[in-house]
């Protein structure tokens, strides 16, 4: 019997296209929740691997299953109607190719979902193209990496609302769960034993039409860039400024993880700094080359902040820091040529660490404020009507930036859904009041010791600019009017009225 004829007709609840790490993991997640999933990949070996490692009898208790397919036609035959397929392949041409192939065998009323890291403007165009064919289209941000995809990711669907409603029960089932009272992630899922917590909040919410889902996933990644950079700057200040060894820094991060800085990224940082390299016996972090990679979403966030005219300097500094790390050979050469400061660390270590903790938390809040301000600008410009409290809520679990701080952000928007900036929330105002002296001392230490901490310093500069009634743009406008007759507005004149001074 041919592979084509062995595919049972209309028995699968959903298809997953692309059997890389994410596709394979999320397909198994669905099967664990009792769904029968058709899988397809251009590589037959990748398709065959999944049922080989997860035979049908292993899903006996869940009622789910995996159905391997050899073509998109097989996928179409295997799916119940209206059909739904999730595409998890590299962004760009591979995604276009997969969507186009599926569209050829799908019918009006069927649903296609792009779960990759697509650029949101591409998603908006794809949504229009599919709408013309009568096919529902959902652009869904997926965060959490392999572990999240397997046992509960954070899901950010956008696009056709009606199309999303058809897949919503599956999406809400497979997403991460958090305790409704505390906002803490509920963990402990295992293969064939998904989280079962009645009354828990699910980390999935409809974001808005067209490219809204992928836009917020892009900003999520931009915040992730900032978060990683800020944590690395704190590490650098302790290691290269104060002279702490990695094991001692690990203890600091472990302690921080028990307080307001409690987060996935702080937790794994503490673990990383405990590790030794099995080959050399030295701290593991010392054998990792200091050249960071990036896949582009941080750059997209920075570019879109410029496009929408929303300042997001801390996110941009994180992107630039990775770019500086990439020029390793130049930095090696410069290290023997360019002089640094002559000062040495002379602060009380405990007081220094306490200041650094507050500086890191204040900077993280500022980075989140920049990200949410960018989402607000796009939502207002595109008419998405994003629910910021719900968005913060679905980032509390499953995703890379999950943190205690997100429960505070969710609560801030619950108090005031129209809050123009997180910096203005009373709870965060109190945090800045208590943190700013230590924040400023931390930046001073970094400058005096020659330890680069552009994220920490840009966050403070953003805070200082935002809190000032008057900034030196008055002089800039005067200069522009002087050399280019660009005109200016007067303090006492109606807004928008332009003047020129010869």
Coordinates of C-alpha atoms in Angstrom, one line a residue:
X1 CA 0.0 0.0 0.0
X2 CA 1.4 3.4 -0.9
X3 CA 2.2 6.0 1.8
X4 CA -0.5 8.2 0.2
X5 CA -3.2 5.5 0.5
X6 CA -2.2 4.7 4.1
X7 CA -3.1 8.2 5.3
X8 CA -6.5 8.0 7.0
X9 CA -8.9 10.5 5.6
X10 CA -10.1 13.4 7.9
X11 CA -8.9 12.0 11.2
X12 CA -6.4 14.7 12.2
X13 CA -7.2 17.8 14.3
X14 CA -4.4 19.9 13.0
X15 CA -1.2 19.6 11.0
X16 CA 2.3 20.8 11.9
X17 CA 4.6 21.6 8.9
X18 CA 8.3 21.6 9.7
X19 CA 9.9 18.9 11.9
X20 CA 12.7 21.0 13.3
X21 CA 13.1 21.3 17.0
X22 CA 10.1 23.7 17.5
X23 CA 7.7 21.9 15.1
X24 CA 8.5 18.4 16.5
X25 CA 8.1 19.7 20.1
X26 CA 4.8 21.5 19.5
X27 CA 3.3 18.5 17.6
X28 CA 4.1 16.2 20.6
X29 CA 2.6 18.8 22.9
X30 CA -0.6 18.7 21.0
X31 CA -0.6 14.9 20.9
X32 CA -0.1 14.9 24.7
X33 CA -3.3 17.0 25.0
X34 CA -5.3 14.4 23.1
X35 CA -5.1 15.7 19.6
X36 CA -4.2 13.7 16.5
X37 CA -1.6 15.6 14.6
X38 CA -0.6 15.3 10.9
X39 CA 3.1 16.1 10.5
X40 CA 5.1 17.0 7.3
X41 CA 8.6 18.1 6.4
X42 CA 10.6 18.2 3.2
X43 CA 12.8 15.6 4.9
X44 CA 11.2 12.2 5.2
X45 CA 13.8 11.2 7.8
X46 CA 12.6 14.1 10.0
X47 CA 9.0 13.0 9.6
X48 CA 9.8 9.3 10.3
X49 CA 11.9 10.2 13.4
X50 CA 8.8 11.5 15.3
X51 CA 6.6 8.3 15.3
X52 CA 9.7 6.1 15.6
X53 CA 10.7 7.9 18.9
X54 CA 7.0 8.3 20.0
X55 CA 5.1 5.1 18.9
X56 CA 1.3 5.2 18.7
X57 CA 0.9 3.1 21.9
X58 CA 2.7 5.7 23.9
X59 CA -0.3 8.0 23.4
X60 CA -2.8 5.4 24.6
X61 CA -3.7 7.3 27.8
X62 CA -3.9 10.8 26.2
X63 CA -6.0 9.7 23.2
X64 CA -3.7 11.8 20.9
X65 CA -1.4 10.6 18.0
X66 CA 1.0 11.5 15.3
X67 CA 0.2 10.8 11.6
X68 CA 3.3 11.2 9.3
X69 CA 2.6 12.6 5.8
X70 CA 4.7 12.5 2.7
X71 CA 3.2 15.5 0.8
X72 CA 0.9 18.5 1.3
X73 CA -1.8 16.5 -0.5
X74 CA -1.5 13.9 2.2
X75 CA -1.8 16.6 4.8
X76 CA -5.0 18.0 3.2
X77 CA -6.5 14.5 3.1
X78 CA -5.6 13.7 6.7
X79 CA -7.2 16.8 8.2
X80 CA -10.7 17.2 9.5
X81 CA -12.6 20.0 7.8
X82 CA -12.3 22.9 8.1
X83 CA -8.6 22.2 8.0
X84 CA -5.9 23.9 10.0
X85 CA -2.1 23.7 9.6
X86 CA 0.7 25.3 11.6
X87 CA 3.8 26.2 9.7
X88 CA 7.0 26.2 11.7
X89 CA 9.8 26.6 9.2
X90 CA 12.5 29.3 8.8
X91 CA 11.1 32.8 8.1
X92 CA 11.2 34.3 4.7
X93 CA 11.1 32.2 1.5
X94 CA 10.7 28.8 3.3
X95 CA 7.6 30.1 5.0
X96 CA 6.2 31.6 1.7
X97 CA 6.9 28.3 0.0
X98 CA 5.1 26.2 2.7
X99 CA 2.1 28.5 2.9
X100 CA 1.7 28.7 -0.9
X101 CA 1.9 24.9 -1.2
X102 CA -0.7 24.4 1.4
X103 CA -3.0 27.1 0.0
X104 CA -3.1 25.1 -3.3
X105 CA -4.6 22.1 -1.6
X106 CA -6.7 23.9 1.0
X107 CA -10.2 25.2 0.5
X108 CA -12.3 28.2 1.5
X109 CA -12.7 28.3 5.3
X110 CA -9.5 26.4 6.0
X111 CA -6.9 28.0 8.3
X112 CA -3.2 28.5 8.0
X113 CA -1.0 29.6 10.9
X114 CA 2.5 30.9 10.6
X115 CA 4.3 30.2 13.9
X116 CA 7.8 31.2 12.9
X117 CA 9.7 34.4 13.7
X118 CA 8.2 36.3 10.7
X119 CA 8.5 40.0 10.2
X120 CA 5.1 41.5 11.1
X121 CA 4.8 43.5 7.9
X122 CA 5.3 40.2 5.9
X123 CA 2.6 38.7 8.1
X124 CA 0.2 41.5 7.2
X125 CA 0.8 41.0 3.5
X126 CA 0.3 37.2 3.8
X127 CA -2.9 37.8 5.7
X128 CA -4.3 39.9 2.8
X129 CA -3.1 37.3 0.2
X130 CA -4.9 34.5 2.1
X131 CA -8.0 36.5 2.6
X132 CA -8.3 36.9 -1.2
X133 CA -8.3 33.1 -1.4
X134 CA -10.9 32.7 1.3
X135 CA -8.4 31.1 3.7
X136 CA -8.2 32.2 7.3
X137 CA -4.7 33.3 8.3
X138 CA -3.1 33.6 11.8
X139 CA 0.3 35.0 12.5
X140 CA 1.3 33.6 15.9
X141 CA 4.3 34.5 18.0
X142 CA 5.7 31.4 19.8
X143 CA 8.1 31.8 22.7
X144 CA 9.8 29.4 25.0
X145 CA 12.3 27.6 22.9
X146 CA 12.3 23.8 22.7
X147 CA 11.2 23.2 26.3
X148 CA 8.4 25.7 26.0
X149 CA 7.2 24.3 22.7
X150 CA 7.2 20.8 24.2
X151 CA 5.5 21.5 27.5
X152 CA 3.9 24.9 27.3
X153 CA 4.9 28.0 25.3
X154 CA 3.7 31.5 25.4
X155 CA 1.5 32.0 22.4
X156 CA 0.7 35.4 20.7
X157 CA -1.8 34.8 17.9
X158 CA -2.9 37.6 15.6
X159 CA -4.6 38.0 12.3
X160 CA -8.1 36.7 11.3
X161 CA -10.1 36.6 14.6
X162 CA -12.6 34.0 13.2
X163 CA -9.8 31.8 12.1
X164 CA -8.1 32.0 15.5
X165 CA -11.4 31.1 17.3
X166 CA -11.3 27.8 15.4
X167 CA -8.0 26.8 16.8
X168 CA -8.3 28.5 20.2
X169 CA -9.2 25.4 22.2
X170 CA -6.0 23.7 21.0
X171 CA -3.9 26.8 21.5
X172 CA -5.2 27.4 25.1
X173 CA -4.6 23.8 25.9
X174 CA -1.0 23.6 24.8
X175 CA 0.1 27.0 26.2
X176 CA 1.9 27.4 29.5
X177 CA -0.1 27.8 32.6
X178 CA 0.4 30.2 35.6
X179 CA -1.3 30.4 39.0
X180 CA -4.2 32.8 38.7
X181 CA -3.5 34.2 42.2
X182 CA 0.3 34.5 42.3
X183 CA 1.1 34.8 38.5
X184 CA 3.8 32.1 39.0
X185 CA 4.4 29.5 36.3
X186 CA 3.0 26.1 37.0
X187 CA 5.7 23.6 36.1
X188 CA 6.2 19.8 36.1
X189 CA 4.8 18.7 32.7
X190 CA 6.3 15.5 31.4
X191 CA 5.8 13.5 28.1
X192 CA 2.2 12.3 28.0
X193 CA 1.5 14.1 31.3
X194 CA 0.7 17.7 30.5
X195 CA -0.2 20.4 33.1
X196 CA -3.6 19.9 34.5
X197 CA -4.5 22.9 36.7
X198 CA -8.2 23.9 37.0
X199 CA -8.6 27.6 37.2
X200 CA -5.1 28.5 36.1
X201 CA -4.4 31.3 33.6
X202 CA -3.3 30.2 30.2
X203 CA -0.4 32.0 28.5
X204 CA -2.3 32.6 25.2
X205 CA -4.4 35.5 24.1
X206 CA -5.6 36.9 20.8
X207 CA -3.4 40.0 20.2
X208 CA -5.1 41.8 17.3
X209 CA -5.7 41.7 13.5
X210 CA -3.1 41.4 10.6
X211 CA 0.5 41.4 11.9
X212 CA -0.2 42.1 15.6
X213 CA 0.8 38.7 16.9
X214 CA 4.2 38.8 15.2
X215 CA 4.7 42.5 16.1
X216 CA 4.4 41.8 19.9
X217 CA 6.6 38.7 19.5
X218 CA 9.2 40.9 17.8
X219 CA 9.0 43.4 20.7
X220 CA 9.2 40.4 23.1
X221 CA 12.4 39.4 21.5
X222 CA 13.7 43.0 21.7
X223 CA 13.0 43.1 25.4
X224 CA 14.8 39.7 25.6
X225 CA 17.8 41.3 24.0
X226 CA 17.8 44.1 26.6
X227 CA 17.2 41.7 29.5
X228 CA 20.2 39.5 28.4
X229 CA 22.4 42.5 27.9
X230 CA 21.5 44.0 31.3
X231 CA 22.2 40.8 33.1
X232 CA 25.5 40.4 31.3
X233 CA 26.4 44.0 32.2
X234 CA 25.7 43.2 35.9
X235 CA 27.9 40.1 35.6
X236 CA 30.7 42.2 34.0
X237 CA 30.6 44.8 36.7
X238 CA 31.0 42.0 39.4
X239 CA 33.6 40.0 37.4
X240 CA 35.7 42.7 35.8
X241 CA 34.9 45.6 38.0
X242 CA 34.7 44.2 41.5
X243 CA 36.9 41.1 40.8
X244 CA 34.3 38.5 41.9
X245 CA 34.8 34.9 40.7
X246 CA 32.0 33.2 38.7
X247 CA 31.0 31.0 41.7
X248 CA 30.5 34.0 43.9
X249 CA 28.5 35.8 41.2
X250 CA 26.4 32.7 40.8
X251 CA 25.5 33.0 44.5
X252 CA 24.5 36.7 44.0
X253 CA 22.2 35.8 41.1
X254 CA 20.7 32.9 43.0
X255 CA 19.9 35.4 45.9
X256 CA 18.5 37.9 43.4
X257 CA 16.3 35.2 41.9
X258 CA 14.5 34.9 45.3
X259 CA 13.4 38.6 45.2
X260 CA 12.0 41.1 42.7
X261 CA 14.4 40.0 40.0
X262 CA 13.0 36.4 40.1
X263 CA 13.0 35.3 36.4
X264 CA 13.9 32.5 34.1
X265 CA 17.0 34.4 32.7
X266 CA 18.3 35.2 36.2
X267 CA 17.8 31.6 37.2
X268 CA 19.7 30.2 34.3
X269 CA 22.5 32.8 34.7
X270 CA 23.1 31.5 38.3
X271 CA 23.2 28.0 37.0
X272 CA 25.6 28.8 34.1
X273 CA 28.0 30.6 36.5
X274 CA 28.2 27.4 38.6
X275 CA 29.4 25.3 35.8
X276 CA 33.0 24.2 35.1
X277 CA 34.3 23.2 31.7
X278 CA 34.8 19.4 31.7
X279 CA 37.8 19.7 29.4
X280 CA 39.8 22.3 31.3
X281 CA 38.2 22.5 34.8
X282 CA 38.0 26.3 34.5
X283 CA 34.7 28.2 34.9
X284 CA 32.5 27.3 31.9
X285 CA 31.9 31.0 31.1
X286 CA 35.6 31.5 30.6
X287 CA 35.8 29.1 27.6
X288 CA 32.8 30.6 25.8
X289 CA 34.0 33.1 23.1
X290 CA 32.7 36.6 23.7
X291 CA 31.0 37.0 20.3
X292 CA 27.2 37.0 20.5
X293 CA 25.0 35.9 17.6
X294 CA 21.7 37.3 16.7
X295 CA 18.8 36.3 14.3
X296 CA 17.5 39.8 13.5
X297 CA 14.4 40.3 15.8
X298 CA 16.3 42.8 18.0
X299 CA 17.3 44.8 15.0
X300 CA 13.7 44.7 13.7
X301 CA 12.5 46.1 17.1
X302 CA 15.0 48.9 17.0
X303 CA 14.2 49.7 13.4
X304 CA 10.5 49.8 14.1
X305 CA 11.0 52.0 17.1
X306 CA 12.6 54.5 14.7
X307 CA 9.8 54.0 12.2
X308 CA 7.1 54.7 14.8
X309 CA 9.1 57.5 16.5
X310 CA 9.1 55.7 19.8
X311 CA 12.4 55.9 21.8
X312 CA 13.7 52.4 22.8
X313 CA 17.4 53.1 23.4
X314 CA 18.0 50.3 25.9
X315 CA 16.8 47.7 23.4
X316 CA 18.9 49.4 20.7
X317 CA 22.0 49.4 23.0
X318 CA 21.6 45.7 23.5
X319 CA 21.6 45.2 19.7
X320 CA 24.6 47.4 19.3
X321 CA 26.4 45.6 22.1
X322 CA 26.1 42.3 20.2
X323 CA 27.4 44.1 17.1
X324 CA 30.5 45.3 19.1
X325 CA 31.0 41.8 20.4
X326 CA 31.1 40.6 16.8
X327 CA 34.2 42.6 15.9
X328 CA 36.3 40.3 18.2
X329 CA 39.6 40.7 16.2
X330 CA 39.4 44.5 16.3
X331 CA 38.7 44.5 20.0
X332 CA 41.7 42.2 20.6
X333 CA 43.9 44.6 18.7
X334 CA 42.4 47.7 20.4
X335 CA 42.9 46.1 23.9
X336 CA 46.7 46.5 23.4
X337 CA 46.5 50.1 22.0
X338 CA 43.7 52.0 23.7
X339 CA 44.2 53.1 27.3
X340 CA 41.7 52.6 30.1
X341 CA 41.1 54.2 33.5
X342 CA 43.6 54.0 36.2
X343 CA 41.1 53.6 39.1
X344 CA 40.4 50.4 40.9
X345 CA 37.4 49.0 42.7
X346 CA 37.3 50.4 46.2
X347 CA 33.6 50.2 47.2
X348 CA 32.1 48.0 49.9
X349 CA 31.3 44.8 48.1
X350 CA 27.9 44.2 49.8
X351 CA 26.8 47.8 49.2
X352 CA 27.9 47.5 45.6
X353 CA 25.9 44.4 45.0
X354 CA 22.8 45.9 46.6
X355 CA 23.1 49.0 44.4
X356 CA 23.6 46.8 41.4
X357 CA 20.5 44.8 42.2
X358 CA 18.4 47.9 42.2
X359 CA 20.1 49.3 39.1
X360 CA 19.3 46.0 37.2
X361 CA 15.7 46.0 38.3
X362 CA 15.1 49.7 37.4
X363 CA 16.8 49.2 34.0
X364 CA 14.6 46.1 33.3
X365 CA 11.5 48.1 34.1
X366 CA 12.7 50.8 31.8
X367 CA 13.3 48.4 29.0
X368 CA 9.8 46.9 29.4
X369 CA 8.4 50.4 29.4
X370 CA 10.1 51.1 26.1
X371 CA 8.8 47.9 24.6
X372 CA 5.2 48.4 25.7
X373 CA 5.3 52.0 24.5
X374 CA 6.3 50.7 21.0
X375 CA 3.5 48.2 21.0
X376 CA 1.1 51.0 22.1
X377 CA 2.2 53.2 19.2
X378 CA 1.7 50.4 16.6
X379 CA -1.6 49.4 18.1
X380 CA -2.9 52.9 17.9
X381 CA -1.5 53.4 14.4
X382 CA -2.9 50.2 13.0
X383 CA -6.1 49.9 15.1
X384 CA -5.1 46.7 16.8
X385 CA -6.6 47.5 20.2
X386 CA -4.0 45.4 22.0
X387 CA -4.9 44.5 25.6
X388 CA -1.6 45.3 27.4
X389 CA -2.6 43.7 30.7
X390 CA -3.5 40.4 28.9
X391 CA -0.2 40.7 26.9
X392 CA 1.8 41.0 30.1
X393 CA -0.2 38.1 31.5
X394 CA 0.7 35.6 28.7
X395 CA 4.4 36.5 29.1
X396 CA 4.4 35.3 32.8
X397 CA 4.9 31.7 31.8
X398 CA 6.3 29.7 28.9
X399 CA 8.4 32.4 27.3
X400 CA 12.1 33.3 27.7
X401 CA 11.4 36.6 29.5
X402 CA 9.0 35.1 32.1
X403 CA 9.5 36.9 35.3
X404 CA 7.9 38.1 38.5
X405 CA 8.1 41.6 37.1
X406 CA 5.4 40.7 34.5
X407 CA 2.8 40.1 37.2
X408 CA 3.5 43.7 38.4
X409 CA 3.2 45.0 34.8
X410 CA -0.1 43.1 34.4
X411 CA -1.4 44.6 37.7
X412 CA -0.3 48.1 36.5
X413 CA -2.4 47.9 33.4
X414 CA -5.3 46.4 35.5
X415 CA -5.2 49.6 37.5
X416 CA -5.0 51.8 34.4
X417 CA -5.5 50.3 31.0
X418 CA -4.7 53.7 29.4
X419 CA -1.4 54.1 31.2
X420 CA 0.9 55.9 28.7
X421 CA 4.1 54.5 30.2
X422 CA 4.9 51.9 32.8
X423 CA 7.2 54.5 34.4
X424 CA 4.1 56.4 35.6
X425 CA 2.5 53.5 37.5
X426 CA 2.6 54.3 41.3
X427 CA 4.2 50.9 42.1
X428 CA 7.1 51.5 39.7
X429 CA 7.4 55.2 40.8
X430 CA 8.1 53.8 44.3
X431 CA 10.7 51.4 42.8
X432 CA 12.5 54.2 41.0
X433 CA 12.4 56.3 44.1
X434 CA 14.2 53.6 46.1
X435 CA 16.6 52.6 43.3
X436 CA 17.8 55.7 41.6
X437 CA 20.7 56.6 44.0
X438 CA 22.1 53.1 43.7
X439 CA 21.4 53.1 40.0
X440 CA 23.5 56.3 39.6
X441 CA 26.3 55.0 41.8
X442 CA 26.4 51.8 39.7
X443 CA 26.7 53.8 36.4
X444 CA 29.5 55.9 38.0
X445 CA 31.4 52.7 39.0
X446 CA 31.1 51.4 35.5
X447 CA 32.5 54.6 34.0
X448 CA 35.3 54.9 36.6
X449 CA 36.3 51.3 36.1
X450 CA 36.0 51.2 32.3
X451 CA 33.4 48.4 32.3
X452 CA 31.0 48.9 29.4
X453 CA 27.4 49.0 30.6
X454 CA 25.5 50.8 27.8
X455 CA 22.2 49.2 28.6
X456 CA 22.2 50.3 32.3
X457 CA 23.3 53.8 31.4
X458 CA 20.9 54.2 28.5
X459 CA 18.0 53.1 30.7
X460 CA 19.0 55.8 33.3
X461 CA 19.3 58.4 30.5
X462 CA 15.9 57.5 29.2
X463 CA 14.4 57.7 32.7
X464 CA 16.1 61.1 33.3
X465 CA 14.9 62.4 29.9
X466 CA 11.3 61.2 30.5
X467 CA 11.0 62.7 33.9
X468 CA 12.2 66.2 32.8
X469 CA 9.7 68.9 31.9
X470 CA 12.2 70.6 29.6
X471 CA 14.9 68.9 27.5
X472 CA 17.6 70.6 25.3
X473 CA 15.5 70.1 22.2
X474 CA 14.8 73.8 22.4
X475 CA 18.4 74.5 21.4
X476 CA 18.2 71.8 18.6
X477 CA 15.2 73.5 17.1
X478 CA 16.9 76.9 17.3
X479 CA 19.9 75.4 15.5
X480 CA 17.7 73.8 12.8
X481 CA 15.9 77.1 12.3
X482 CA 19.3 78.9 12.1
X483 CA 20.9 76.8 9.4
X484 CA 17.9 75.5 7.5
X485 CA 14.9 77.8 8.3
X486 CA 13.1 74.7 9.6
X487 CA 11.0 77.0 11.9
X488 CA 10.2 76.4 15.5
X489 CA 7.2 76.5 17.9
X490 CA 7.1 79.1 20.7
X491 CA 6.4 78.2 24.4
X492 CA 3.4 80.5 24.7
X493 CA 2.0 80.0 21.2
X494 CA -0.8 77.5 20.3
X495 CA 0.7 74.0 19.5
X496 CA 1.6 73.5 15.9
X497 CA 2.0 77.1 15.0
X498 CA 5.4 77.7 13.4
X499 CA 7.8 80.6 13.6
X500 CA 11.1 81.6 12.0
X501 CA 13.8 83.9 13.4
X502 CA 16.2 85.5 11.0

